[in-house]
Short mmCIF file of C-alpha atoms (C1' of nucleotides) in Angstrom, two decimals:
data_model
loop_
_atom_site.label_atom_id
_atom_site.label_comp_id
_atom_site.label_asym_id
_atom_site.label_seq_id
_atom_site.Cartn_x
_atom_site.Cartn_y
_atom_site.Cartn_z
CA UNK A 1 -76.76 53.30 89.73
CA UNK A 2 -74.10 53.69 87.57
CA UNK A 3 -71.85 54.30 90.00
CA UNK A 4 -72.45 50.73 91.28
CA UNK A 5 -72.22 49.34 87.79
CA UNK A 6 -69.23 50.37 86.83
CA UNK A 7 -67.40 49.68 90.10
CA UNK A 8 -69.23 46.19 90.76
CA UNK A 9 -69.75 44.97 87.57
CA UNK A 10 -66.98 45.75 85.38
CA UNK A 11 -63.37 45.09 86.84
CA UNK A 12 -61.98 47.41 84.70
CA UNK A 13 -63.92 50.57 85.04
CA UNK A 14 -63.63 51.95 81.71
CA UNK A 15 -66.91 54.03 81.86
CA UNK A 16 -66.96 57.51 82.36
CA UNK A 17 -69.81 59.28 83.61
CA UNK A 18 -71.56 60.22 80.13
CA UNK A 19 -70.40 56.59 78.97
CA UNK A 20 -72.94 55.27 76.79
CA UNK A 21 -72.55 51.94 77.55
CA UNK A 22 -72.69 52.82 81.07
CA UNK A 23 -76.39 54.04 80.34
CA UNK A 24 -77.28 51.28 78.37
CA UNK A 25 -76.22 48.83 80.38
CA UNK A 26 -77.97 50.61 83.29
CA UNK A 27 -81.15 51.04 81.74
CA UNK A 28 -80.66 47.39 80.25
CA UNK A 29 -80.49 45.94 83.93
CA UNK A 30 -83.12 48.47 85.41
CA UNK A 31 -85.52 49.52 83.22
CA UNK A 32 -84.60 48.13 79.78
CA UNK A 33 -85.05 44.03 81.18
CA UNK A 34 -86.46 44.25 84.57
CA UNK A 35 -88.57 46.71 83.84
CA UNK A 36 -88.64 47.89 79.97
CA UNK A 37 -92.26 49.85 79.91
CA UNK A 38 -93.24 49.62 83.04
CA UNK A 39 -90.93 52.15 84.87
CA UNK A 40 -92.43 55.87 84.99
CA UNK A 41 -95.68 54.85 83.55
CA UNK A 42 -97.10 57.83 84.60
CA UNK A 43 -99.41 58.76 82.01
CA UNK A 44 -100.78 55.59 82.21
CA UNK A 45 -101.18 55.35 78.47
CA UNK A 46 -102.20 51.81 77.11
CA UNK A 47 -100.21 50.25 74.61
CA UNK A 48 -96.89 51.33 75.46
CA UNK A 49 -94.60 50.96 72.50
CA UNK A 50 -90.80 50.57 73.17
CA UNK A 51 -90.05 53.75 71.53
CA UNK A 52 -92.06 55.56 74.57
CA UNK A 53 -89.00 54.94 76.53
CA UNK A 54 -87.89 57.96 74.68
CA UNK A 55 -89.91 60.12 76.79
CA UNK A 56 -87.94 59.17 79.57
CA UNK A 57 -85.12 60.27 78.26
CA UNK A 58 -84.13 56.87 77.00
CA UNK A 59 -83.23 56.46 73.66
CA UNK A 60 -82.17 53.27 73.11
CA UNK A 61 -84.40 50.49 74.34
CA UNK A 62 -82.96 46.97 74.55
CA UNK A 63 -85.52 44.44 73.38
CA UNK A 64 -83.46 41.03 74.14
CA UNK A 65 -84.56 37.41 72.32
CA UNK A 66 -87.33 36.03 73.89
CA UNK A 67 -89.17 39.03 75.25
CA UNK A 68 -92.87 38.85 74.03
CA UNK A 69 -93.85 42.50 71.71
CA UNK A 70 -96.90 43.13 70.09
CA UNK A 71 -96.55 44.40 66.12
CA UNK A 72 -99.11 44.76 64.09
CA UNK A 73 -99.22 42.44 61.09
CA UNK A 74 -101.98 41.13 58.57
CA UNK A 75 -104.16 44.10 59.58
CA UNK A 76 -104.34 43.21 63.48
CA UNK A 77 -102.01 43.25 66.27
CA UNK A 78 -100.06 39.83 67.10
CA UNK A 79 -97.86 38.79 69.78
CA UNK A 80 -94.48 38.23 68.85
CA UNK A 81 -91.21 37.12 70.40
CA UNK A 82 -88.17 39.47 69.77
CA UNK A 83 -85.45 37.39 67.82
CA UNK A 84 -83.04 40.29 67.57
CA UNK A 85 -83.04 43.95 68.21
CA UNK A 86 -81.00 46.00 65.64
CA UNK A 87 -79.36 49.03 67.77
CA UNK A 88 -77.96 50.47 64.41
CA UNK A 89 -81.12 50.30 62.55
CA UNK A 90 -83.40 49.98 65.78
CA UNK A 91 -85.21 47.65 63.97
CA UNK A 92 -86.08 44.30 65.42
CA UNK A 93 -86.80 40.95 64.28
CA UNK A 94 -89.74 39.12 65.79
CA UNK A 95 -91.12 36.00 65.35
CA UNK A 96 -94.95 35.61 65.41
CA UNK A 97 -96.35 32.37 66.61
CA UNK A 98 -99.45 32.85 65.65
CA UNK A 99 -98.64 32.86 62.14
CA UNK A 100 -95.09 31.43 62.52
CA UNK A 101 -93.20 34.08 60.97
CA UNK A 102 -90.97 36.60 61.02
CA UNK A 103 -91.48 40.06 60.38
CA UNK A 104 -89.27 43.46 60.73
CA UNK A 105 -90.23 46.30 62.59
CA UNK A 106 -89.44 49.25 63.65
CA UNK A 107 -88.55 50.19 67.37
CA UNK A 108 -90.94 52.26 67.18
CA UNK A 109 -94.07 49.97 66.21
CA UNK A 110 -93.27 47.40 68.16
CA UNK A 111 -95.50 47.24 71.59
CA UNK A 112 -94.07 46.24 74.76
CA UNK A 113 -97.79 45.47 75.59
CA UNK A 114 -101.26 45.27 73.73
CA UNK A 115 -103.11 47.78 72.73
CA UNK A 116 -106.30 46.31 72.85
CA UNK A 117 -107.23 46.65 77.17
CA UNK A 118 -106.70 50.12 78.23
CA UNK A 119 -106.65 49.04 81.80
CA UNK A 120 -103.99 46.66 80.57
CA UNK A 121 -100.64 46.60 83.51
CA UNK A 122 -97.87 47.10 81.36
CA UNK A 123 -95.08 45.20 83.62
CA UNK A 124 -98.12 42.01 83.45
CA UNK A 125 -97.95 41.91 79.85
CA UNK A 126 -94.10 42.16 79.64
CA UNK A 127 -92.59 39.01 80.13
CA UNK A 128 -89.86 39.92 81.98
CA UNK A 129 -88.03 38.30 85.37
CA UNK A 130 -90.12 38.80 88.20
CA UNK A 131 -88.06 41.26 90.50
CA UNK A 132 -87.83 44.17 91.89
CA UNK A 133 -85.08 46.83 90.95
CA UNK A 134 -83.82 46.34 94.58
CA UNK A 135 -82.88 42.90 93.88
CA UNK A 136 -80.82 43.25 90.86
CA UNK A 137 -77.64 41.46 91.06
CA UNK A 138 -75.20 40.44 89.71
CA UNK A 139 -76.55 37.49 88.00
CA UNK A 140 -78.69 40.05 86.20
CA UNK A 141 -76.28 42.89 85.30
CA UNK A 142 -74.22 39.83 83.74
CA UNK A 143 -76.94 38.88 81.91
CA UNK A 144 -78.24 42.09 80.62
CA UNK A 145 -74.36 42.33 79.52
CA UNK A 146 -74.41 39.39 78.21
CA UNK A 147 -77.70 39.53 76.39
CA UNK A 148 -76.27 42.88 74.84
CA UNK A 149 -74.05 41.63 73.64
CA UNK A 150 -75.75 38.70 72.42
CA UNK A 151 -78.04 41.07 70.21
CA UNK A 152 -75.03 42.27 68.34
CA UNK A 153 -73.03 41.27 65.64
CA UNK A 154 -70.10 39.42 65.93
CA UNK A 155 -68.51 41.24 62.92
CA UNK A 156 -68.46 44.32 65.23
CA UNK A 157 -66.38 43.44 67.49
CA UNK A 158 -63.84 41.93 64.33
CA UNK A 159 -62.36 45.03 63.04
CA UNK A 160 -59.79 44.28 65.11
CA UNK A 161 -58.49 41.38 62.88
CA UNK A 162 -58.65 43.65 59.79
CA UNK A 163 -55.90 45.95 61.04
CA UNK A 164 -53.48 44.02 63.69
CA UNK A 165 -52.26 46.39 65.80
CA UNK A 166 -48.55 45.62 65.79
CA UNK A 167 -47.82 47.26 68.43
CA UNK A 168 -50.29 45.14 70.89
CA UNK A 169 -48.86 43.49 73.58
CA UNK A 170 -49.51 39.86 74.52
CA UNK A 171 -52.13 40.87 77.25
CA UNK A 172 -53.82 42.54 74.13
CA UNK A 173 -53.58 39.83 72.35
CA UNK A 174 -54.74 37.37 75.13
CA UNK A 175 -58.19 39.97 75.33
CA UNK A 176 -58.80 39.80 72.22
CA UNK A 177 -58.39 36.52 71.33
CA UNK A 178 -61.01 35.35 74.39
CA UNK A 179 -63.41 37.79 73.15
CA UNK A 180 -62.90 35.88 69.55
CA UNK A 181 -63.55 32.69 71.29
CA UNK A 182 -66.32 33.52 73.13
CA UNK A 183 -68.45 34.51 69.90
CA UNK A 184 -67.31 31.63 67.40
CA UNK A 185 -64.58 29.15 68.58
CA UNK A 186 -65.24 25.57 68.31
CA UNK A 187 -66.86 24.55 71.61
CA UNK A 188 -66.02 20.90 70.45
CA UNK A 189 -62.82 20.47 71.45
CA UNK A 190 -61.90 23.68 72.63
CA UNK A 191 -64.46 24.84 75.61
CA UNK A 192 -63.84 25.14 79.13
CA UNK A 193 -64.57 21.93 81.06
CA UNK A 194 -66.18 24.60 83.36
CA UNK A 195 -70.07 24.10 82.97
CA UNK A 196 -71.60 27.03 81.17
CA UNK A 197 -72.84 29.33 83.96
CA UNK A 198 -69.23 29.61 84.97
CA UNK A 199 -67.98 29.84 81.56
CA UNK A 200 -70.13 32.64 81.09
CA UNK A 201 -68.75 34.22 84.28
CA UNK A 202 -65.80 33.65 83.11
CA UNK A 203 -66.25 35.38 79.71
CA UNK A 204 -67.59 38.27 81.54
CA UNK A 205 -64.18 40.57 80.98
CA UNK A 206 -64.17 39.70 77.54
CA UNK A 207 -67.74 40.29 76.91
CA UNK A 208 -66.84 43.75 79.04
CA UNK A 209 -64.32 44.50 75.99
CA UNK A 210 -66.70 43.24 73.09
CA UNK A 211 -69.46 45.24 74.54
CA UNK A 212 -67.21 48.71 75.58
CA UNK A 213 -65.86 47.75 71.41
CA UNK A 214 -69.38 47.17 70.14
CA UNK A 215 -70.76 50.34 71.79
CA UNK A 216 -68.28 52.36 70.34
CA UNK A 217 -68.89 51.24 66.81
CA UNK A 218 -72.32 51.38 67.44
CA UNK A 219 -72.82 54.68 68.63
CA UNK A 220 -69.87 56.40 66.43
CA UNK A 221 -69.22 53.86 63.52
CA UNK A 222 -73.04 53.22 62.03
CA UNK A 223 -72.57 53.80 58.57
CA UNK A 224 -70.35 50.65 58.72
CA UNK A 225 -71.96 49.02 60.95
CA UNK A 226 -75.36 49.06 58.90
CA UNK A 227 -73.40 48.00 55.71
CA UNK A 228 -72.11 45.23 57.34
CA UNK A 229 -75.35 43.67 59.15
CA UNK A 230 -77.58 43.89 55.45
CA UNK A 231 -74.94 41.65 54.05
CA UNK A 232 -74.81 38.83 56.28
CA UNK A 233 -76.60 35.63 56.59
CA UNK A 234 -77.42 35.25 60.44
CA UNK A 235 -77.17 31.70 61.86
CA UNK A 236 -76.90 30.53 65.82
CA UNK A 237 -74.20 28.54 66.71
CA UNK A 238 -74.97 26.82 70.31
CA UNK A 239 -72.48 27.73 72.60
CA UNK A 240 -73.01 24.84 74.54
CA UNK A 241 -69.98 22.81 75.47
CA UNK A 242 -69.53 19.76 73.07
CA UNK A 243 -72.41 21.09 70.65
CA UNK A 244 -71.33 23.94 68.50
CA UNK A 245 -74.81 23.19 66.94
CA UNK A 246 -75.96 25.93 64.10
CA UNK A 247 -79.25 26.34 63.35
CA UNK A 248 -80.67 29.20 61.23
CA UNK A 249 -83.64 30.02 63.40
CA UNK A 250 -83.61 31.15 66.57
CA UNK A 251 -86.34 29.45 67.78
CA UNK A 252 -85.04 26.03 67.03
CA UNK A 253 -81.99 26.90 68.43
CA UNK A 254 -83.76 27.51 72.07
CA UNK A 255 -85.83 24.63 71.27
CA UNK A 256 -82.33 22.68 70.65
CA UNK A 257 -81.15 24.20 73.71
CA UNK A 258 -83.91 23.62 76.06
CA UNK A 259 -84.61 20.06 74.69
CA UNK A 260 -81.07 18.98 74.19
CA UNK A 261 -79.37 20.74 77.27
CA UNK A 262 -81.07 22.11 79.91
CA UNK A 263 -83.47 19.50 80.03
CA UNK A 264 -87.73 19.60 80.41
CA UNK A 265 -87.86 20.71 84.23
CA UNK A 266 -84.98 23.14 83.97
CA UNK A 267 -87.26 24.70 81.28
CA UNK A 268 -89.05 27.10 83.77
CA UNK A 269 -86.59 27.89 86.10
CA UNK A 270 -84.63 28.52 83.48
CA UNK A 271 -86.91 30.26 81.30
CA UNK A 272 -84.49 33.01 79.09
CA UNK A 273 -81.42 30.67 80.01
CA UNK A 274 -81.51 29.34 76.44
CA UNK A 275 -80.16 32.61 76.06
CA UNK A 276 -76.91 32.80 77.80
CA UNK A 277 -76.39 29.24 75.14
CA UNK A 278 -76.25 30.32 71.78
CA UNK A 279 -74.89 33.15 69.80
CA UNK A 280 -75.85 34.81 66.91
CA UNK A 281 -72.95 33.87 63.85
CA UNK A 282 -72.88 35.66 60.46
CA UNK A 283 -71.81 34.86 57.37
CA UNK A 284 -70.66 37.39 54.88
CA UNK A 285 -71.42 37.08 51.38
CA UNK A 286 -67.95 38.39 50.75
CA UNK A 287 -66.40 36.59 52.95
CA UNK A 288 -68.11 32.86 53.39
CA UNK A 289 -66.90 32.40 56.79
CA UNK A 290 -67.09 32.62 60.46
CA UNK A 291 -65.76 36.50 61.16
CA UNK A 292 -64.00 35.32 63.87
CA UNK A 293 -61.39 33.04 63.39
CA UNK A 294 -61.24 30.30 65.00
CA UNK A 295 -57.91 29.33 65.28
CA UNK A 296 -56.71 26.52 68.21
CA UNK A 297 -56.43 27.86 71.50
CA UNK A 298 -52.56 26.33 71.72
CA UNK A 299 -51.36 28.77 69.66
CA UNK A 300 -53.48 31.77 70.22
CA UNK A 301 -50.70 34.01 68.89
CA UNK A 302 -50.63 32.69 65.74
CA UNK A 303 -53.54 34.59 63.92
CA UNK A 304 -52.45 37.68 64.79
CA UNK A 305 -48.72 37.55 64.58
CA UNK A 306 -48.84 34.99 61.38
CA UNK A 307 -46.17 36.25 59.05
CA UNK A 308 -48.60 36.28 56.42
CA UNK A 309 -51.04 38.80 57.57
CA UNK A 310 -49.32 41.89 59.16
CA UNK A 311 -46.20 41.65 57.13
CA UNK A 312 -47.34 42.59 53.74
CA UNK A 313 -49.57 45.07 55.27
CA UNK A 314 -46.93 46.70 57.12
CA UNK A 315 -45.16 48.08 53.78
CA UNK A 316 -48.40 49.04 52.35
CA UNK A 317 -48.97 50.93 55.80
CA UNK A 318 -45.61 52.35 55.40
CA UNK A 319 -45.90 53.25 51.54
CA UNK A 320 -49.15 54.86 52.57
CA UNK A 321 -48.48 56.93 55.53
CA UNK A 322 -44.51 58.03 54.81
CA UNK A 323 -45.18 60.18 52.09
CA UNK A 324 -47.40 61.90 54.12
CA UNK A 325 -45.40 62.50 56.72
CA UNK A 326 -42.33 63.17 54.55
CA UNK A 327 -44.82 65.81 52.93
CA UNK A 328 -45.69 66.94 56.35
CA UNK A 329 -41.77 67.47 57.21
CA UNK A 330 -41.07 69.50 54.63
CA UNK A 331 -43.86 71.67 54.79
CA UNK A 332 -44.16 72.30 58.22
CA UNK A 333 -42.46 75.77 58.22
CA UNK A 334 -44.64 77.67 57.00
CA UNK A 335 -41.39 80.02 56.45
CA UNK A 336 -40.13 77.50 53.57
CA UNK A 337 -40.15 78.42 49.92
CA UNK A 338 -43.72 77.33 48.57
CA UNK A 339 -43.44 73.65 46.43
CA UNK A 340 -42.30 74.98 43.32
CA UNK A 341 -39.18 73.58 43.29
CA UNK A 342 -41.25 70.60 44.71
CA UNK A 343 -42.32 69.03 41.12
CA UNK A 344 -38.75 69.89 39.46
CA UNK A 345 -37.30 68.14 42.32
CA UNK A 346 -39.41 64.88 42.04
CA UNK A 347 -38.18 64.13 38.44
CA UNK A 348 -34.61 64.85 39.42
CA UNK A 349 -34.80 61.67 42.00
CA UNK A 350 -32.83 58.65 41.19
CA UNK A 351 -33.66 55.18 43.19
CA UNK A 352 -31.47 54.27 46.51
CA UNK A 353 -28.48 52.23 46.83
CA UNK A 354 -29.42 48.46 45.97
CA UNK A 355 -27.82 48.04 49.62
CA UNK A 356 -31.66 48.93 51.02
CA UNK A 357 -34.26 47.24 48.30
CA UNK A 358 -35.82 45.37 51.13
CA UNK A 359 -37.06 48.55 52.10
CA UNK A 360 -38.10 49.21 48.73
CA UNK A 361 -41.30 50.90 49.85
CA UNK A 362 -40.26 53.35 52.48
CA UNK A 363 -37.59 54.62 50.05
CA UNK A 364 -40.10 54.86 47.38
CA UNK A 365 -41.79 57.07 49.74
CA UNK A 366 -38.99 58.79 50.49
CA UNK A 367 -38.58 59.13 46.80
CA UNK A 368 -41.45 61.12 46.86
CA UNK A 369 -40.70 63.71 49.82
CA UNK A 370 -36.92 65.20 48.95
CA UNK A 371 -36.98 68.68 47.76
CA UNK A 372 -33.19 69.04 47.47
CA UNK A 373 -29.84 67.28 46.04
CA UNK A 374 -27.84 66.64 49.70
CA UNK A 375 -24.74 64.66 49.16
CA UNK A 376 -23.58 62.12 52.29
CA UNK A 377 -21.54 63.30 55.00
CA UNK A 378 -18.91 61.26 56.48
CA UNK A 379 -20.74 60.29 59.46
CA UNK A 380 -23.92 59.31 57.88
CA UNK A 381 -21.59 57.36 55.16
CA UNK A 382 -20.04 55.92 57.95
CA UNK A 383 -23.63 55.21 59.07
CA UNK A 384 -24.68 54.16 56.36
CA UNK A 385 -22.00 51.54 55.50
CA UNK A 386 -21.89 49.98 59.38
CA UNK A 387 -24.86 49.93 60.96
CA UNK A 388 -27.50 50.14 57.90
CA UNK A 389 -27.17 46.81 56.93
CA UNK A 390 -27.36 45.15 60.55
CA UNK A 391 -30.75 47.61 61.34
CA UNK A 392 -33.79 45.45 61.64
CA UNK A 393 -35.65 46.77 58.52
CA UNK A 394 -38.06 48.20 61.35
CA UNK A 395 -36.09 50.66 62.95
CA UNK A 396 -34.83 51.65 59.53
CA UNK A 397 -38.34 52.18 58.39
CA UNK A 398 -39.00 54.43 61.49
CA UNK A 399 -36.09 56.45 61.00
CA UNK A 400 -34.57 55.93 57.49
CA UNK A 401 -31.57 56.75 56.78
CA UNK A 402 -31.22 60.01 55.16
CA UNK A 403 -31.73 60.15 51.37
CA UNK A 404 -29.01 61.26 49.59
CA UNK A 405 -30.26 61.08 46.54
CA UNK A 406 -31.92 64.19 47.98
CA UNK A 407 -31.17 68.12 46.47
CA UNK A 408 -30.08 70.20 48.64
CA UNK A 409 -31.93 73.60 47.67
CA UNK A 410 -29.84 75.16 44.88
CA UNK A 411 -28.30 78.31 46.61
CA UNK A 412 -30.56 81.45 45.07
CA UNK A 413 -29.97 84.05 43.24
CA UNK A 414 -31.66 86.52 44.90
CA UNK A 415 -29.72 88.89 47.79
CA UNK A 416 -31.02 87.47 51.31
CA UNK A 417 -31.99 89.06 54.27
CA UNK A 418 -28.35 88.97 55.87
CA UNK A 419 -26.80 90.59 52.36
CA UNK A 420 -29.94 93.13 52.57
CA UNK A 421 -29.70 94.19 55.37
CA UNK A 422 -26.50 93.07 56.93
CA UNK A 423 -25.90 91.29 60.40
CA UNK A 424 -26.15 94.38 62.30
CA UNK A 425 -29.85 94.53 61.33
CA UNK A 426 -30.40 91.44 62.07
CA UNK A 427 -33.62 92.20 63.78
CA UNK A 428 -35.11 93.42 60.42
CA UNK A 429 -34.30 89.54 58.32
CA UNK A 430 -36.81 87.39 57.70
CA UNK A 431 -37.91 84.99 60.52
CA UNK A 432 -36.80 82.05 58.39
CA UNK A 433 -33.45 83.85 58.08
CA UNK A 434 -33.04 84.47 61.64
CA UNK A 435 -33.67 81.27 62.54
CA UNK A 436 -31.20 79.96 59.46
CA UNK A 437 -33.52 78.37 57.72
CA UNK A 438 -34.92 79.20 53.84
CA UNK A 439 -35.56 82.84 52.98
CA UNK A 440 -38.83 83.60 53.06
CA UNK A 441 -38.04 87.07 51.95
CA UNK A 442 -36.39 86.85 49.02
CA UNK A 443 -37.11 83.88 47.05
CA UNK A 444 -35.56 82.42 44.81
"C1'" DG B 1 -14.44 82.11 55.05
"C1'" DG B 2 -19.12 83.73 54.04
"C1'" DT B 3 -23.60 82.42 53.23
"C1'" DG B 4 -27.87 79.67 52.86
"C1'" DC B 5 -30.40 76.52 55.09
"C1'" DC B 6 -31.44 71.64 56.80
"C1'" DG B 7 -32.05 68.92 60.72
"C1'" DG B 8 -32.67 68.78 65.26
"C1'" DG B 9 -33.05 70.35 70.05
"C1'" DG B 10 -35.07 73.37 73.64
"C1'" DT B 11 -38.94 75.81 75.55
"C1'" DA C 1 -45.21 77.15 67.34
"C1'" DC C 2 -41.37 79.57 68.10
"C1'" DC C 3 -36.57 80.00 68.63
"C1'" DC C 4 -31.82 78.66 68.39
"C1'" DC C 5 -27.82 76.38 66.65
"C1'" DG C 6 -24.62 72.69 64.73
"C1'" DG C 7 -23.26 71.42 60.66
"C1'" DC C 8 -23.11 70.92 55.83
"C1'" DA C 9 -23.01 72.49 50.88
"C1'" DC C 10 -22.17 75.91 47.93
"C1'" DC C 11 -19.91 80.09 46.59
#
DNA sequence: GGTGCCGGGGT
DNA sequence: ACCCCGGCACC
């Protein structure tokens, strides 16, 4: 089964055997929506809660909006329509009709059918699509994608504007920027002309990359995740072309949807297809705006590459990591004299030539790193006085010129291997002074 | 010129 | 990681 997922559903397969989006999604489209509860039954025990699914080796149970659960509330159990299922907390939001409101709950005590009626079918009390496992197509895998994705934050999938890779590529760029449309972009003036079936079909790749994104934050990034989600104010923004209607309930926004778009006798054919029309949009205290930006689709490149985001970061990335690695270079025999002369060194550094200020921060850092006095050789003079000043600063930042405000390792006292011992024992020096580098032997 | 050793290349 | 070596600074 997943075997036929990944190769028929997703056109890049990017799911490896033990993928767990690969599972999910397969027991989203199988068991988790066609057949949450109802598949392997065996024990025939009434009352099947969602978290049963554990027994079948199924963790993770995908409750999707609109699916009626049973919770127990006021001291008796209620039917309830899940609003949102929380993988990271696996909690789930469900609104009760009965008492229109919505309560929390646990996975785990939330029923899939009602307890009360032993004899009770479990697929007859799920309100699920009306097929058989043998008929799930495509239509369906899309929409259990889609619906998965649906039931996730948006911020998830926006890390990605936090820390612009500079190194992506337009096609990157292009991917992420329709996954940002897809969960927040003005359908007003922006959206497809396509109608929305095909839009979604047409989202499908992105919503591939949200979902492979989302998994992986979900599954490996939780702590962050969960932070995130208990500071947000959730709204639904209707996805519907022209609308971009936000409502704060999700029932009103299906009601919106279903009165407003799809019209009174769509309304059973198209019972869950409110769905596939609105997305969930969060608002961060911090942060009072949609995570995604929204930016116009003419100039797509434009959030990312904006000189005023990456550019300051990139020094800051640079002051951060090149000490690091300037500490890592000069450590990384493990035959070199031990950082002693390290500290002594560090106050003896003066600033670089004025010729390189705009690179202020990566010779800060380099500040940091040199362990010696070196003067300049001709050539790297020569280097330095030609071809320094016409380097984009980014090539000098990946390979700076050398520092010459560096010391070169006063010469020791002490006798060295090669006095010791002399060059016809060379076999008995020091590694370090075989290989010509700092005396390990004899320090200084 | 001898020596120490850094930076860099090869495996 | 290990090994080698060019090249530079210092003596």
């Amino acid at each position: 089964m997943e075997k036929v997922l990944t190769v028929t559903v997703l056109p890049r397969s990017r799911l490896g055997k033990r993928s767990p989006l690969g599972a999910l999604v397969c027991n989203s489209s199988a068991e988790g929506l066609a057949d949450v509860g109802g598949h392997g039954d065996t024990d025939g025990a009434p009352g099947i809660r969602a978290g049963v699914h554990s027994v079948h080796g199924v963790h993770k149970v995908k409750l999707y909006p609109g699916q009626r659960v049973y919770v127990y509330c006021g001291g008796q159990e209620r039917p309830g329509v899940v609003e949102q299922h929380n993988h990271v907390d696996n909690e789930v939001s469900i609104f009760l009709q009965q008492l229109n409101q919505h309560v929390h709950r646990k996975l785990e005590d939330v029923w899939l059918s009602p307890s009360a009626g032993a004899a009770h079918s479990v697929s007859s009390s799920i309100d699920v699509p009306k097929r058989s496992v043998e008929s799930v197509d495509m239509d369906e895998i899309m929409a259990a994608m889609v619906l998965t994705s649906l039931s996730c934050s948006p911020m998830i999938q926006s890390p990605v504007h936090g820390e612009p890779n500079p190194a992506s590529n337009g096609m990157d760029t292009t991917a992420e920027m329709s996954d940002g449309g897809y969960w927040s972009c003005d359908h007003g003036n922006s959206s497809p002309a396509a109608s929305p079936p095909d839009a979604e079909a047409d989202r499908t790749p992105s919503v591939d990359d949200g979902l492979d994104m989302e998994m992986d934050q979900m599954l490996f990034d939780e702590p962050a995740t969960r932070k995130r989600k208990n500071s947000v104010k959730v709204a639904y923004r209707c996805l519907w072309p022209n609308c971009g209607k936000i409502l704060t309930t999700i029932v009103g926004m299906k009601r919106h949807i279903r009165t407003l778009h799809l019209g009174q006798n769509e309304q059973e054919r198209c019972q869950r297809e409110e769905d596939f029309y609105y997305t969930e949009i969060y608002q961060d205290a911090e942060h009072p705006s949609v995570p995604t930006s929204c930016g116009s689709p003419s100039s797509p490149s434009h959030q990312r590459s904006s000189p005023s985001t990456p550019e300051p970061l990139q020094p800051s990335l640079l002051s951060q990591s090149a000490p690091s690695s300037s500490w890592q270079v000069h450590s990384e025999h493990s035959y070199q004299a031990p950082p002693p002369v390290v500290t002594q060194c560090k106050a003896v550094c003066v600033p670089a030539p004025p010729r390189w200020t705009p690179l202020v921060t990566t010779h800060q850092s380099k500040q940091a790193a040199p362990f010696r006095r070196r003067s300049v050789s001709v050539g790297e003079q020569w280097l330095q006085n030609n071809s320094a000043p016409s380097r984009p600063p980014h090539l000098a930042s990946v390979s700076p010129p050398r520092s010459h405000c560096a010391t070169r390792r006063v010469r020791g006292e002490a006798k060295k291997c090669r006095k010791v011992y002399g060059i016809e024992h060379r076999d008995q020096w020091c590694t370090a002074c075989r290989w010509k580098k700092a005396c390990q032997r004899f320090l200084d």
